[in-house]
Amino acid sequence: MKISNAEIFVTCPGRNFVILKIETDQGVVGYGDGTLNGRELPVASYLRDCMVPMLIGMDPRRIEDIWQTLYRGAYWQGGPVAMSALASVDIALWDIKGKMAGMPIYDLLGGRSRDRLMLYGHASGADIPQTVDAVGAWFERGYKVIRAQTGVPGTKTIYGVNPAGGASLGFVPSQADLPIEHVWDSEAYLRMVPKLFETLSSRFGDSVQFVHDSHHRLRPIEAARLSKELEQFRLFWLEDVCRPERADRFRLIRNASTTPLALGEVFHGIQECQPYFEENLIDFIRIAAIHTGGLTHARRIIDYAALHDVRTGLHGPPDVSPIGMAAHVHLGAWAPNFGVQEWATMPAPEMNDVFAHEHVIEGGHVTPSGAPGLGIRFNEDEARKHEFKRSYIGLNRLPDGTAWNY
Ligand code: KDG
Ligand code: MG
């Protein structure tokens, strides 16, 4: 059996996605997702110029060997662009293997550990009352874990909150043709967030647990203060308090409180996880299979996490396509150390024309379909109708104009 062709789709049904189709000489076809938000074309070029020529003629059944060949054979191993490109190849190969076996991927991984996966949704508002309303709407739908983000007085725009104002139940645009600049003021933020969770706790009591995302903006001492002040509200997790390059900085935060910490959405390989697992610095690992070399490598990270009592909270923002989300559904159905799955897919109607699946989302859970492979259908003609649109993530500046982490 041989790979006979591979085609790259860069499609924009509401936002950009990089989708790889792998064809075989036996007619079985697989799809993978390699979307890297704001850097989609470099992934497409890496696939086109470096990986696809090597893939043609390879035996698609040898997923591990193909993975190692593309990873080690580059000499320049790793990096977000290469690991996203490799992810799209790997996910497409698992899709092919599942279709050949007539089995869903979770069965190939070892079978389901659970019937359905708990999800969390995104709630936000320009101020605390609006955020409470948005949280209430998720609660009514049966969600037991809800992400809550709120506007900060004196700061016009902030990550995770709709710039148009009002309560937001889900997707918040943070993309533009050129980067939008926001002002980041740690002190104003640190004064606001405990007030938000005080209000949410008194309103919802123990019936919901909350996630909050600091999006890598705090300094370690600020992060330690926030995690300490939020301890009383028993968050499900506090996410990405600082940039992850220096794991040793997390000791200070860890020692400050028992607030569970989540990290890893910008990781692209197991080596970055190592200090966090070995030193027990985090509780949830936030990798996306589409940025960490696909199912093959994500499974390795999840097993390693389990050794250290770290649970999964795989990344599920709007920039992971339904193909990437399907990969997460299979990993989550299998993983013995599953925690929760973020679910914030784009609500654009064109999405449903391009992607279709039977994974059932209901009452704050997703029930995996038993369809072979990923269980996703990709409509190539519809995808071709939606051309790539240049788009950037935002930029942050401190109040004095200094560039800061977004
Ligand atoms: O591309 C950046 C997004 O994926 C990120 O901002 C989303 O932090 C995020 C989250 O937790 O969903
Ligand atoms: Mg995040």
GROMACS .gro file of C-alpha atoms and ligand atoms in nm:
model
  419
    1MET     CA    1   0.000   0.000   0.000
    2LYS     CA    2   0.133   0.344  -0.093
    3ILE     CA    3   0.054   0.712  -0.048
    4SER     CA    4  -0.036   0.824  -0.399
    5ASN     CA    5  -0.112   1.193  -0.349
    6ALA     CA    6  -0.138   1.466  -0.085
    7GLU     CA    7  -0.326   1.792  -0.120
    8ILE     CA    8  -0.312   2.099   0.104
    9PHE     CA    9  -0.624   2.309   0.161
   10VAL     CA   10  -0.592   2.654   0.316
   11THR     CA   11  -0.956   2.743   0.364
   12CYS     CA   12  -1.138   3.022   0.547
   13PRO     CA   13  -1.498   2.925   0.632
   14GLY     CA   14  -1.513   3.207   0.888
   15ARG     CA   15  -1.147   3.169   0.986
   16ASN     CA   16  -0.834   3.012   0.835
   17PHE     CA   17  -0.757   2.641   0.858
   18VAL     CA   18  -0.479   2.428   0.707
   19ILE     CA   19  -0.617   2.087   0.612
   20LEU     CA   20  -0.411   1.807   0.457
   21LYS     CA   21  -0.566   1.529   0.252
   22ILE     CA   22  -0.365   1.210   0.202
   23GLU     CA   23  -0.471   0.971  -0.072
   24THR     CA   24  -0.365   0.608  -0.108
   25ASP     CA   25  -0.338   0.375  -0.404
   26GLN     CA   26  -0.617   0.169  -0.248
   27GLY     CA   27  -0.864   0.455  -0.254
   28VAL     CA   28  -0.870   0.520   0.123
   29VAL     CA   29  -0.833   0.889   0.203
   30GLY     CA   30  -0.750   1.064   0.533
   31TYR     CA   31  -0.764   1.424   0.656
   32GLY     CA   32  -0.546   1.607   0.907
   33ASP     CA   33  -0.541   1.955   1.062
   34GLY     CA   34  -0.218   2.160   1.085
   35THR     CA   35  -0.366   2.505   1.154
   36LEU     CA   36  -0.127   2.741   1.333
   37ASN     CA   37  -0.321   3.056   1.407
   38GLY     CA   38  -0.182   3.360   1.226
   39ARG     CA   39   0.096   3.146   1.072
   40GLU     CA   40  -0.112   2.924   0.841
   41LEU     CA   41   0.084   2.981   0.517
   42PRO     CA   42   0.424   2.882   0.662
   43VAL     CA   43   0.270   2.546   0.763
   44ALA     CA   44   0.122   2.502   0.415
   45SER     CA   45   0.460   2.584   0.259
   46TYR     CA   46   0.643   2.346   0.496
   47LEU     CA   47   0.405   2.072   0.390
   48ARG     CA   48   0.426   2.153   0.020
   49ASP     CA   49   0.801   2.213  -0.001
   50CYS     CA   50   0.939   1.967   0.254
   51MET     CA   51   0.700   1.693   0.364
   52VAL     CA   52   0.468   1.607   0.075
   53PRO     CA   53   0.750   1.517  -0.170
   54MET     CA   54   0.884   1.268   0.086
   55LEU     CA   55   0.540   1.121   0.161
   56ILE     CA   56   0.456   1.010  -0.193
   57GLY     CA   57   0.527   0.638  -0.224
   58MET     CA   58   0.549   0.575   0.153
   59ASP     CA   59   0.340   0.300   0.314
   60PRO     CA   60   0.061   0.487   0.503
   61ARG     CA   61   0.024   0.199   0.750
   62ARG     CA   62   0.368   0.275   0.899
   63ILE     CA   63   0.258   0.579   1.099
   64GLU     CA   64   0.537   0.558   1.358
   65ASP     CA   65   0.810   0.522   1.099
   66ILE     CA   66   0.673   0.808   0.890
   67TRP     CA   67   0.655   1.026   1.204
   68GLN     CA   68   1.015   0.952   1.303
   69THR     CA   69   1.139   0.993   0.945
   70LEU     CA   70   0.978   1.335   0.900
   71TYR     CA   71   1.079   1.450   1.250
   72ARG     CA   72   1.437   1.324   1.266
   73GLY     CA   73   1.499   1.355   0.893
   74ALA     CA   74   1.454   1.732   0.905
   75TYR     CA   75   1.772   1.769   1.114
   76TRP     CA   76   1.608   2.095   1.238
   77GLN     CA   77   1.380   1.900   1.466
   78GLY     CA   78   1.065   2.049   1.614
   79GLY     CA   79   0.934   2.406   1.624
   80PRO     CA   80   0.569   2.512   1.595
   81VAL     CA   81   0.555   2.526   1.213
   82ALA     CA   82   0.714   2.185   1.155
   83MET     CA   83   0.523   2.017   1.439
   84SER     CA   84   0.190   2.152   1.307
   85ALA     CA   85   0.276   2.029   0.956
   86LEU     CA   86   0.376   1.691   1.098
   87ALA     CA   87   0.052   1.683   1.299
   88SER     CA   88  -0.156   1.717   0.985
   89VAL     CA   89   0.028   1.421   0.826
   90ASP     CA   90  -0.004   1.208   1.139
   91ILE     CA   91  -0.375   1.278   1.196
   92ALA     CA   92  -0.452   1.199   0.830
   93LEU     CA   93  -0.262   0.868   0.862
   94TRP     CA   94  -0.461   0.770   1.174
   95ASP     CA   95  -0.779   0.860   0.987
   96ILE     CA   96  -0.671   0.624   0.707
   97LYS     CA   97  -0.581   0.347   0.952
   98GLY     CA   98  -0.918   0.376   1.126
   99LYS     CA   99  -1.104   0.367   0.796
  100MET     CA  100  -0.905   0.062   0.684
  101ALA     CA  101  -0.976  -0.116   1.013
  102GLY     CA  102  -1.341  -0.004   1.017
  103MET     CA  103  -1.280   0.131   1.368
  104PRO     CA  104  -1.296   0.471   1.537
  105ILE     CA  105  -0.949   0.597   1.635
  106TYR     CA  106  -1.028   0.565   2.007
  107ASP     CA  107  -1.053   0.190   1.953
  108LEU     CA  108  -0.712   0.184   1.788
  109LEU     CA  109  -0.570   0.373   2.088
  110GLY     CA  110  -0.694   0.104   2.327
  111GLY     CA  111  -1.066   0.170   2.349
  112ARG     CA  112  -1.286   0.414   2.537
  113SER     CA  113  -1.227   0.491   2.904
  114ARG     CA  114  -1.561   0.679   2.917
  115ASP     CA  115  -1.881   0.715   2.718
  116ARG     CA  116  -1.873   1.093   2.695
  117LEU     CA  117  -1.628   1.375   2.759
  118MET     CA  118  -1.700   1.673   2.981
  119LEU     CA  119  -1.667   2.006   2.797
  120TYR     CA  120  -1.616   2.365   2.901
  121GLY     CA  121  -1.747   2.670   2.718
  122HIS     CA  122  -1.627   3.031   2.708
  123ALA     CA  123  -1.826   3.303   2.887
  124SER     CA  124  -1.726   3.666   2.896
  125GLY     CA  125  -1.863   4.015   2.942
  126ALA     CA  126  -1.757   4.376   2.929
  127ASP     CA  127  -1.813   4.389   3.307
  128ILE     CA  128  -1.896   4.149   3.590
  129PRO     CA  129  -2.279   4.153   3.554
  130GLN     CA  130  -2.250   4.071   3.184
  131THR     CA  131  -2.004   3.790   3.256
  132VAL     CA  132  -2.245   3.651   3.517
  133ASP     CA  133  -2.520   3.648   3.251
  134ALA     CA  134  -2.296   3.466   3.002
  135VAL     CA  135  -2.196   3.209   3.264
  136GLY     CA  136  -2.565   3.163   3.350
  137ALA     CA  137  -2.643   3.079   2.986
  138TRP     CA  138  -2.379   2.799   2.982
  139PHE     CA  139  -2.506   2.678   3.320
  140GLU     CA  140  -2.860   2.652   3.180
  141ARG     CA  141  -2.721   2.432   2.903
  142GLY     CA  142  -2.583   2.188   3.159
  143TYR     CA  143  -2.215   2.291   3.166
  144LYS     CA  144  -2.038   2.214   3.494
  145VAL     CA  145  -1.708   2.378   3.399
  146ILE     CA  146  -1.719   2.727   3.246
  147ARG     CA  147  -1.442   2.966   3.147
  148ALA     CA  148  -1.504   3.319   3.274
  149GLN     CA  149  -1.322   3.631   3.145
  150THR     CA  150  -1.422   3.989   3.212
  151GLY     CA  151  -1.339   4.342   3.099
  152VAL     CA  152  -1.106   4.545   3.318
  153PRO     CA  153  -1.192   4.909   3.400
  154GLY     CA  154  -0.954   5.150   3.230
  155THR     CA  155  -0.856   4.890   2.969
  156LYS     CA  156  -1.056   4.929   2.649
  157THR     CA  157  -1.001   4.580   2.510
  158ILE     CA  158  -0.869   4.259   2.661
  159TYR     CA  159  -0.815   3.900   2.551
  160GLY     CA  160  -1.122   3.678   2.577
  161VAL     CA  161  -1.379   3.960   2.600
  162ASN     CA  162  -1.590   4.080   2.308
  163PRO     CA  163  -1.454   4.424   2.204
  164ALA     CA  164  -1.808   4.521   2.098
  165GLY     CA  165  -1.912   4.486   2.465
  166GLY     CA  166  -2.199   4.283   2.606
  167ALA     CA  167  -2.207   3.927   2.731
  168SER     CA  168  -2.041   3.674   2.504
  169LEU     CA  169  -2.123   3.307   2.488
  170GLY     CA  170  -1.837   3.167   2.294
  171PHE     CA  171  -1.626   3.292   2.008
  172VAL     CA  172  -1.470   3.633   2.060
  173PRO     CA  173  -1.289   3.777   1.757
  174SER     CA  174  -0.924   3.846   1.835
  175GLN     CA  175  -0.807   3.841   1.474
  176ALA     CA  176  -0.764   4.115   1.216
  177ASP     CA  177  -0.597   4.195   0.887
  178LEU     CA  178  -0.322   4.367   1.087
  179PRO     CA  179  -0.257   4.307   1.458
  180ILE     CA  180  -0.495   4.497   1.688
  181GLU     CA  181  -0.314   4.664   1.977
  182HIS     CA  182  -0.443   4.623   2.332
  183VAL     CA  183  -0.315   4.782   2.653
  184TRP     CA  184  -0.217   4.542   2.928
  185ASP     CA  185  -0.221   4.665   3.286
  186SER     CA  186  -0.141   4.388   3.535
  187GLU     CA  187  -0.242   4.587   3.841
  188ALA     CA  188  -0.587   4.675   3.705
  189TYR     CA  189  -0.637   4.311   3.601
  190LEU     CA  190  -0.524   4.175   3.937
  191ARG     CA  191  -0.771   4.401   4.117
  192MET     CA  192  -1.060   4.290   3.894
  193VAL     CA  193  -1.030   3.912   3.865
  194PRO     CA  194  -1.081   3.823   4.234
  195LYS     CA  195  -1.397   4.041   4.230
  196LEU     CA  196  -1.526   3.844   3.932
  197PHE     CA  197  -1.485   3.510   4.106
  198GLU     CA  198  -1.624   3.638   4.433
  199THR     CA  199  -1.943   3.737   4.247
  200LEU     CA  200  -1.958   3.413   4.046
  201SER     CA  201  -1.903   3.201   4.358
  202SER     CA  202  -2.179   3.370   4.551
  203ARG     CA  203  -2.412   3.342   4.250
  204PHE     CA  204  -2.340   2.980   4.147
  205GLY     CA  205  -2.206   2.825   4.469
  206ASP     CA  206  -2.068   2.474   4.421
  207SER     CA  207  -2.279   2.395   4.114
  208VAL     CA  208  -2.012   2.512   3.867
  209GLN     CA  209  -1.634   2.521   3.861
  210PHE     CA  210  -1.449   2.792   3.676
  211VAL     CA  211  -1.157   2.815   3.441
  212HIS     CA  212  -0.975   3.144   3.393
  213ASP     CA  213  -0.706   3.224   3.133
  214SER     CA  214  -0.435   3.485   3.205
  215HIS     CA  215  -0.289   3.423   2.857
  216HIS     CA  216   0.081   3.438   2.958
  217ARG     CA  217   0.068   3.803   3.072
  218LEU     CA  218   0.168   3.801   3.437
  219ARG     CA  219   0.509   3.810   3.598
  220PRO     CA  220   0.573   3.520   3.841
  221ILE     CA  221   0.520   3.728   4.154
  222GLU     CA  222   0.192   3.862   4.012
  223ALA     CA  223   0.084   3.512   3.915
  224ALA     CA  224   0.160   3.388   4.267
  225ARG     CA  225  -0.057   3.666   4.411
  226LEU     CA  226  -0.346   3.587   4.177
  227SER     CA  227  -0.339   3.212   4.240
  228LYS     CA  228  -0.330   3.280   4.616
  229GLU     CA  229  -0.621   3.523   4.607
  230LEU     CA  230  -0.830   3.287   4.391
  231GLU     CA  231  -0.762   2.979   4.608
  232GLN     CA  232  -1.080   3.031   4.813
  233PHE     CA  233  -1.295   3.008   4.494
  234ARG     CA  234  -1.169   2.657   4.410
  235LEU     CA  235  -1.121   2.710   4.038
  236PHE     CA  236  -1.112   2.410   3.808
  237TRP     CA  237  -0.790   2.570   3.684
  238LEU     CA  238  -0.601   2.892   3.638
  239GLU     CA  239  -0.443   2.891   3.293
  240ASP     CA  240  -0.122   3.026   3.139
  241VAL     CA  241  -0.036   3.267   3.417
  242CYS     CA  242   0.317   3.325   3.274
  243ARG     CA  243   0.505   3.242   2.957
  244PRO     CA  244   0.625   2.881   2.990
  245GLU     CA  245   0.988   2.908   2.878
  246ARG     CA  246   1.122   2.907   3.236
  247ALA     CA  247   0.964   2.627   3.437
  248ASP     CA  248   1.163   2.721   3.749
  249ARG     CA  249   0.957   3.041   3.777
  250PHE     CA  250   0.649   2.827   3.837
  251ARG     CA  251   0.784   2.702   4.171
  252LEU     CA  252   0.700   3.035   4.329
  253ILE     CA  253   0.344   3.020   4.193
  254ARG     CA  254   0.302   2.655   4.289
  255ASN     CA  255   0.417   2.718   4.644
  256ALA     CA  256   0.183   3.015   4.686
  257SER     CA  257  -0.147   2.824   4.670
  258THR     CA  258  -0.342   2.510   4.585
  259THR     CA  259  -0.517   2.669   4.286
  260PRO     CA  260  -0.480   2.408   4.006
  261LEU     CA  261  -0.261   2.529   3.722
  262ALA     CA  262  -0.302   2.458   3.349
  263LEU     CA  263  -0.036   2.521   3.086
  264GLY     CA  264   0.089   2.407   2.747
  265GLU     CA  265  -0.128   2.544   2.465
  266VAL     CA  266   0.186   2.690   2.302
  267PHE     CA  267   0.393   2.373   2.347
  268HIS     CA  268   0.488   2.171   2.042
  269GLY     CA  269   0.666   1.872   2.194
  270ILE     CA  270   0.716   1.646   2.492
  271GLN     CA  271   1.047   1.807   2.593
  272GLU     CA  272   0.868   2.129   2.689
  273CYS     CA  273   0.637   1.931   2.916
  274GLN     CA  274   0.921   1.753   3.092
  275PRO     CA  275   1.017   2.006   3.365
  276TYR     CA  276   0.653   2.077   3.440
  277PHE     CA  277   0.573   1.706   3.484
  278GLU     CA  278   0.894   1.607   3.660
  279GLU     CA  279   0.865   1.886   3.917
  280ASN     CA  280   0.488   1.854   3.956
  281LEU     CA  281   0.435   2.218   3.864
  282ILE     CA  282   0.103   2.184   3.680
  283ASP     CA  283  -0.224   1.992   3.709
  284PHE     CA  284  -0.360   2.009   3.353
  285ILE     CA  285  -0.178   1.984   3.021
  286ARG     CA  286  -0.323   2.207   2.749
  287ILE     CA  287  -0.147   2.077   2.436
  288ALA     CA  288  -0.325   2.059   2.102
  289ALA     CA  289  -0.257   1.748   1.893
  290ILE     CA  290  -0.250   1.976   1.587
  291HIS     CA  291   0.057   2.161   1.722
  292THR     CA  292   0.238   1.866   1.880
  293GLY     CA  293   0.292   1.628   1.591
  294GLY     CA  294  -0.057   1.474   1.590
  295LEU     CA  295  -0.207   1.178   1.773
  296THR     CA  296   0.120   0.983   1.783
  297HIS     CA  297   0.306   1.243   1.987
  298ALA     CA  298   0.007   1.379   2.185
  299ARG     CA  299  -0.060   1.025   2.309
  300ARG     CA  300   0.298   1.006   2.434
  301ILE     CA  301   0.259   1.337   2.619
  302ILE     CA  302  -0.070   1.223   2.773
  303ASP     CA  303   0.084   0.897   2.898
  304TYR     CA  304   0.377   1.090   3.044
  305ALA     CA  305   0.133   1.332   3.209
  306ALA     CA  306  -0.053   1.040   3.368
  307LEU     CA  307   0.266   0.931   3.542
  308HIS     CA  308   0.263   1.266   3.720
  309ASP     CA  309  -0.110   1.285   3.795
  310VAL     CA  310  -0.154   1.556   3.534
  311ARG     CA  311  -0.491   1.546   3.358
  312THR     CA  312  -0.575   1.656   3.005
  313GLY     CA  313  -0.741   1.983   2.909
  314LEU     CA  314  -0.665   1.971   2.538
  315HIS     CA  315  -0.675   2.304   2.360
  316GLY     CA  316  -1.006   2.366   2.180
  317PRO     CA  317  -1.021   2.732   2.069
  318PRO     CA  318  -1.181   2.845   1.741
  319ASP     CA  319  -0.846   2.804   1.565
  320VAL     CA  320  -0.858   2.424   1.599
  321SER     CA  321  -1.071   2.296   1.309
  322PRO     CA  322  -1.337   2.027   1.354
  323ILE     CA  323  -1.075   1.779   1.223
  324GLY     CA  324  -0.838   1.875   1.506
  325MET     CA  325  -1.127   1.869   1.753
  326ALA     CA  326  -1.220   1.518   1.635
  327ALA     CA  327  -0.860   1.409   1.709
  328HIS     CA  328  -0.910   1.548   2.062
  329VAL     CA  329  -1.242   1.366   2.101
  330HIS     CA  330  -1.067   1.035   2.028
  331LEU     CA  331  -0.776   1.113   2.261
  332GLY     CA  332  -1.018   1.220   2.533
  333ALA     CA  333  -1.237   0.911   2.493
  334TRP     CA  334  -0.930   0.693   2.542
  335ALA     CA  335  -0.712   0.888   2.793
  336PRO     CA  336  -0.730   0.739   3.144
  337ASN     CA  337  -0.620   1.080   3.274
  338PHE     CA  338  -0.881   1.285   3.088
  339GLY     CA  339  -0.975   1.609   3.264
  340VAL     CA  340  -1.199   1.827   3.049
  341GLN     CA  341  -1.218   1.930   2.683
  342GLU     CA  342  -1.234   2.297   2.582
  343TRP     CA  343  -1.498   2.346   2.309
  344ALA     CA  344  -1.505   2.687   2.142
  345THR     CA  345  -1.548   2.608   1.774
  346MET     CA  346  -1.643   2.885   1.531
  347PRO     CA  347  -2.020   2.931   1.498
  348ALA     CA  348  -1.995   3.053   1.132
  349PRO     CA  349  -2.260   2.881   0.912
  350GLU     CA  350  -1.998   2.811   0.638
  351MET     CA  351  -1.823   2.581   0.887
  352ASN     CA  352  -2.108   2.333   0.859
  353ASP     CA  353  -2.078   2.332   0.481
  354VAL     CA  354  -1.709   2.242   0.499
  355PHE     CA  355  -1.698   2.004   0.798
  356ALA     CA  356  -1.958   1.747   0.911
  357HIS     CA  357  -1.947   1.492   1.191
  358GLU     CA  358  -2.168   1.283   1.419
  359HIS     CA  359  -1.992   1.349   1.750
  360VAL     CA  360  -2.291   1.453   1.964
  361ILE     CA  361  -2.257   1.770   2.174
  362GLU     CA  362  -2.524   1.790   2.441
  363GLY     CA  363  -2.560   1.896   2.803
  364GLY     CA  364  -2.199   2.002   2.846
  365HIS     CA  365  -2.058   1.678   2.703
  366VAL     CA  366  -1.950   1.532   2.370
  367THR     CA  367  -2.032   1.170   2.289
  368PRO     CA  368  -1.791   1.031   2.028
  369SER     CA  369  -1.943   0.881   1.717
  370GLY     CA  370  -1.837   0.524   1.641
  371ALA     CA  371  -1.763   0.607   1.276
  372PRO     CA  372  -1.433   0.469   1.141
  373GLY     CA  373  -1.127   0.692   1.159
  374LEU     CA  374  -1.180   1.048   1.283
  375GLY     CA  375  -1.551   1.037   1.203
  376ILE     CA  376  -1.531   1.363   1.006
  377ARG     CA  377  -1.638   1.450   0.653
  378PHE     CA  378  -1.453   1.730   0.473
  379ASN     CA  379  -1.629   1.889   0.175
  380GLU     CA  380  -1.345   1.983  -0.060
  381ASP     CA  381  -1.559   2.182  -0.305
  382GLU     CA  382  -1.700   2.395  -0.025
  383ALA     CA  383  -1.352   2.442   0.124
  384ARG     CA  384  -1.220   2.570  -0.210
  385LYS     CA  385  -1.488   2.842  -0.209
  386HIS     CA  386  -1.339   3.006   0.102
  387GLU     CA  387  -1.005   3.168   0.023
  388PHE     CA  388  -0.736   3.235   0.283
  389LYS     CA  389  -0.761   3.577   0.449
  390ARG     CA  390  -0.451   3.726   0.612
  391SER     CA  391  -0.518   3.746   0.982
  392TYR     CA  392  -0.317   3.820   1.297
  393ILE     CA  393  -0.357   3.754   1.667
  394GLY     CA  394  -0.358   4.076   1.879
  395LEU     CA  395  -0.063   4.266   2.024
  396ASN     CA  396  -0.026   4.392   2.379
  397ARG     CA  397   0.148   4.702   2.507
  398LEU     CA  398   0.204   4.803   2.867
  399PRO     CA  399   0.048   5.139   2.965
  400ASP     CA  400   0.379   5.313   2.879
  401GLY     CA  401   0.384   5.164   2.529
  402THR     CA  402   0.627   4.876   2.586
  403ALA     CA  403   0.549   4.565   2.377
  404TRP     CA  404   0.422   4.279   2.595
  405ASN     CA  405   0.306   3.917   2.561
  406TYR     CA  406  -0.032   3.876   2.398
  407KDG     O1  407  -0.432   3.117   1.869
  407KDG     C1  408  -0.442   3.161   1.999
  407KDG     C2  409  -0.563   3.098   2.065
  407KDG     O2  410  -0.564   2.963   2.039
  407KDG     C3  411  -0.567   3.123   2.212
  407KDG     O3  412  -0.575   3.261   2.234
  407KDG     C4  413  -0.686   3.054   2.276
  407KDG     O4  414  -0.587   3.080   2.490
  407KDG     C5  415  -0.671   3.028   2.421
  407KDG     C6  416  -0.761   2.930   2.484
  407KDG     O5  417  -0.737   2.899   2.599
  407KDG     O6  418  -0.854   2.885   2.419
  408MG      MG  419  -0.557   2.967   2.675
   0.00000   0.00000   0.00000
